[in-house]
XYZ file of C-alpha atoms in Angstrom:
284
model
C 5.367 -17.992 6.897
C 5.093 -18.922 3.209
C 1.434 -17.863 3.050
C 2.297 -14.460 4.528
C 5.100 -13.961 2.005
C 2.873 -14.906 -0.938
C 0.129 -12.532 0.238
C 2.661 -9.701 0.656
C 3.807 -10.243 -2.937
C 0.187 -10.288 -4.146
C -0.323 -6.912 -2.475
C 2.816 -5.670 -4.255
C 1.351 -6.713 -7.618
C -1.878 -4.855 -6.769
C -0.042 -1.656 -5.761
C 2.168 -1.843 -8.838
C -0.720 -2.185 -11.274
C -2.788 0.226 -9.179
C -0.281 3.040 -9.694
C -0.929 2.966 -13.438
C -4.721 2.619 -13.071
C -4.949 5.438 -10.512
C -2.872 7.789 -12.662
C -5.265 7.244 -15.583
C -8.306 7.664 -13.361
C -7.045 10.921 -11.842
C -6.513 12.642 -15.183
C -8.359 15.944 -14.945
C -9.800 15.029 -11.533
C -8.963 16.017 -7.947
C -7.246 13.645 -5.535
C -10.175 13.981 -3.126
C -12.771 12.996 -5.737
C -10.674 10.088 -6.969
C -10.073 8.832 -3.437
C -13.795 9.127 -2.615
C -14.946 7.092 -5.616
C -12.231 4.481 -5.022
C -13.286 4.139 -1.375
C -17.017 3.901 -2.111
C -16.536 1.170 -4.706
C -14.144 -0.680 -2.387
C -16.779 -0.670 0.368
C -19.366 -2.038 -2.066
C -16.994 -4.800 -3.178
C -16.339 -5.702 0.477
C -20.023 -6.027 1.400
C -20.336 -9.696 0.250
C -17.357 -10.593 2.464
C -18.941 -8.784 5.415
C -22.227 -10.654 4.949
C -20.379 -13.971 4.574
C -17.916 -13.666 7.462
C -19.465 -11.066 9.745
C -17.641 -8.434 11.805
C -16.042 -8.403 15.224
C -17.288 -5.975 17.917
C -15.305 -2.842 18.767
C -14.319 -1.224 22.035
C -13.226 2.401 22.510
C -9.516 1.605 22.088
C -9.979 -0.337 18.847
C -12.311 2.342 17.467
C -9.764 5.079 18.206
C -6.970 3.108 16.530
C -9.138 2.487 13.461
C -9.769 6.228 13.159
C -6.033 6.923 13.488
C -5.149 4.170 11.011
C -7.709 5.417 8.474
C -6.586 9.039 8.626
C -2.907 8.210 8.110
C -3.519 5.505 5.493
C -6.429 6.149 3.138
C -6.974 9.841 3.868
C -3.659 11.687 4.290
C -1.395 8.994 2.820
C -3.421 8.213 -0.285
C -4.195 11.869 -1.036
C -0.464 12.656 -0.939
C 0.249 9.616 -3.131
C -2.437 10.536 -5.666
C -1.007 14.062 -5.763
C 2.425 12.634 -6.587
C 0.930 10.440 -9.327
C -0.780 13.457 -10.891
C 2.361 15.583 -10.903
C 5.076 13.119 -11.916
C 5.595 9.854 -13.826
C 4.489 6.639 -12.128
C 8.064 5.378 -12.359
C 9.152 8.203 -10.029
C 6.127 8.458 -7.720
C 5.729 4.736 -6.980
C 9.378 4.101 -6.005
C 9.412 7.144 -3.717
C 6.172 5.968 -2.100
C 7.735 2.533 -1.627
C 10.253 3.832 0.908
C 7.801 3.106 3.753
C 9.618 -0.075 5.001
C 12.366 2.160 6.417
C 9.853 4.171 8.465
C 7.979 1.024 9.518
C 11.184 -0.624 10.812
C 11.965 2.427 12.960
C 8.404 2.743 14.290
C 8.169 -1.001 14.997
C 11.318 -0.756 17.098
C 10.037 2.308 18.998
C 6.405 1.227 19.466
C 6.619 -2.566 19.845
C 10.275 -3.147 20.598
C 10.638 -5.315 17.478
C 14.352 -5.845 16.852
C 15.842 -4.687 13.577
C 17.163 -7.848 11.967
C 19.839 -8.219 9.332
C 17.186 -9.918 7.190
C 14.901 -6.871 7.192
C 17.810 -4.485 6.584
C 19.165 -6.514 3.642
C 15.692 -7.099 2.203
C 14.993 -3.352 2.350
C 18.307 -2.556 0.624
C 17.629 -5.180 -2.052
C 14.152 -3.742 -2.615
C 15.488 -0.200 -2.963
C 18.189 -1.459 -5.365
C 15.548 -3.249 -7.432
C 13.457 -0.065 -7.612
C 16.492 1.950 -8.758
C 17.284 -0.675 -11.413
C 13.849 -0.400 -13.070
C 14.014 1.825 -16.182
C 12.289 5.184 -15.674
C 9.625 6.319 -18.106
C 9.986 9.676 -19.803
C 8.440 12.575 -18.000
C 9.298 15.516 -15.806
C 10.480 14.937 -12.244
C 9.182 17.730 -10.014
C 9.513 18.767 -6.394
C 5.877 17.678 -5.969
C 7.046 14.127 -6.632
C 8.375 14.132 -3.063
C 4.824 14.180 -1.690
C 5.148 10.432 -2.336
C 7.767 10.257 0.453
C 5.366 12.045 2.810
C 2.749 9.488 1.752
C 5.163 6.696 2.695
C 5.709 8.262 6.132
C 1.956 8.597 6.669
C 1.317 5.006 5.549
C 3.979 3.722 7.937
C 2.103 5.149 10.939
C -1.032 3.316 9.805
C 0.819 0.077 9.035
C 2.274 -0.066 12.544
C -1.250 0.091 14.038
C -2.172 -3.029 12.045
C 0.118 -5.227 14.151
C -2.136 -4.498 17.112
C -5.483 -4.289 15.303
C -5.077 -7.641 13.542
C -4.848 -9.338 16.940
C -8.503 -8.446 17.536
C -10.138 -7.786 14.168
C -10.252 -9.727 10.894
C -8.805 -8.275 7.669
C -12.356 -7.958 6.270
C -13.561 -6.031 9.326
C -10.534 -3.739 9.232
C -10.781 -3.077 5.505
C -14.535 -2.435 5.598
C -14.476 -0.117 8.617
C -11.452 1.885 7.466
C -12.698 2.366 3.902
C -16.206 3.228 5.115
C -14.795 5.851 7.489
C -12.574 7.206 4.725
C -15.608 7.558 2.446
C -17.427 9.575 5.119
C -14.409 11.828 5.743
C -13.890 12.492 2.045
C -17.563 13.167 1.398
C -17.405 15.785 4.152
C -14.767 17.624 2.103
C -16.054 17.000 -1.430
C -19.779 17.431 -0.557
C -20.801 15.531 -3.667
C -20.223 12.192 -5.368
C -18.407 12.814 -8.671
C -19.700 10.633 -11.492
C -17.418 11.268 -14.452
C -16.858 8.276 -16.732
C -13.100 8.267 -16.160
C -13.465 8.220 -12.379
C -16.132 5.534 -12.363
C -14.199 3.161 -14.629
C -10.620 3.573 -13.404
C -10.842 4.880 -9.832
C -14.166 3.203 -9.072
C -14.501 -0.194 -10.687
C -10.869 -1.034 -11.511
C -9.382 0.932 -8.608
C -11.870 -0.513 -6.141
C -11.136 -4.102 -7.140
C -7.373 -3.540 -7.008
C -7.646 -1.812 -3.637
C -9.748 -4.558 -2.062
C -7.414 -7.298 -3.325
C -4.320 -5.387 -2.229
C -5.637 -4.330 1.167
C -6.977 -7.767 2.118
C -3.735 -9.409 1.004
C -1.593 -6.877 2.861
C -3.564 -6.879 6.124
C -3.789 -10.682 6.156
C -0.038 -10.977 5.603
C 0.606 -8.534 8.473
C -1.597 -10.660 10.730
C 0.442 -13.746 9.771
C 4.069 -12.558 9.797
C 4.074 -8.949 11.075
C 4.550 -5.560 9.433
C 8.346 -5.635 9.819
C 8.560 -8.614 7.435
C 5.694 -7.675 5.125
C 6.759 -4.142 4.226
C 10.049 -4.924 2.412
C 8.155 -7.430 0.255
C 5.103 -5.271 -0.491
C 7.428 -2.370 -1.344
C 8.642 -4.318 -4.386
C 5.450 -3.104 -6.106
C 7.264 -0.843 -8.648
C 9.294 -3.822 -9.860
C 6.485 -6.374 -9.900
C 4.093 -3.867 -11.454
C 6.595 -3.049 -14.185
C 7.255 -6.718 -14.945
C 3.514 -7.487 -14.960
C 2.930 -4.629 -17.380
C 5.616 -5.939 -19.701
C 4.138 -9.442 -19.614
C 0.537 -8.348 -20.235
C 1.580 -5.947 -23.005
C 3.855 -8.631 -24.468
C 6.801 -6.258 -24.464
C 10.413 -7.355 -24.272
C 11.851 -7.507 -20.756
C 15.225 -5.742 -20.774
C 18.357 -6.407 -18.773
C 17.418 -3.806 -16.124
C 14.058 -5.528 -15.609
C 15.823 -8.878 -15.253
C 18.265 -7.466 -12.688
C 15.402 -5.903 -10.717
C 13.484 -9.175 -10.713
C 16.550 -11.059 -9.437
C 16.959 -8.506 -6.633
C 13.293 -8.948 -5.675
C 13.787 -12.726 -5.603
C 16.821 -12.291 -3.333
C 14.772 -10.000 -1.084
C 12.104 -12.690 -0.701
C 14.746 -15.340 0.061
C 16.369 -13.046 2.645
C 13.079 -12.460 4.503
C 12.379 -16.203 4.469
C 15.560 -17.066 6.404
C 15.822 -17.326 10.232
C 16.244 -13.802 11.678
C 19.717 -12.481 12.458
C 19.504 -9.790 15.138
C 21.136 -6.368 14.787
C 19.364 -4.546 17.600
C 17.969 -6.293 20.688
C 14.257 -6.318 21.370
C 13.030 -3.686 23.821
C 10.108 -3.577 26.196
C 8.219 -0.981 24.073
């Protein structure tokens, strides 16, 4: 349980820092090109893990689910998210994208019959409150910012498939296959490999490292404690990313940051407690 919680929080740190890195890397570049370079570098960074740990075999059902998971996660979801980052401040786009725990809870109930617990509900509310408490950077909020919500909905479909896929495939196998497939899909649209300095540094090298660390942490935590518990914790990424930025830049942490951090801590404590049922489990 504790290991799964820690890994979920590590993924939140990666997504929080990643939002800033991706926004820099996408400056003057298309979402498709940025996603392609990020995916290619991520695959390269995963190769040593593949050689070290190997990969599990696939059957038709697992292969179909991997295709579905890839399309809704790295392809549709990430393109929508990158679009939101390009067209609005990170402090708006990232919180809106972090609404996916709500969709995951509903889908988990429908698909797997997971009960909605008071723990998950309270943790989700605490996470949303923490996101609202974080000070917003200056910048224009646009209607295009709401593509981040569509990204969250798309991600939630993919996340729900992980509960099943992690029963048969390792996090390394899942990450490598999904990112490799995403690279192929994106190359089919872009038809070239963009090599601008900005893309290579921020979307490629930095973005690839952040993505691999975040994805492996997230998928491993799902395999340990389930998506219904992981998502409220990983969705704290705007808060943790903001706090990490303040620490690394040696800036003063204000009262709103402190309140947000306390709310995140309470969210973690809430998830860690024995579940209190709201809805009964179904036979889904």
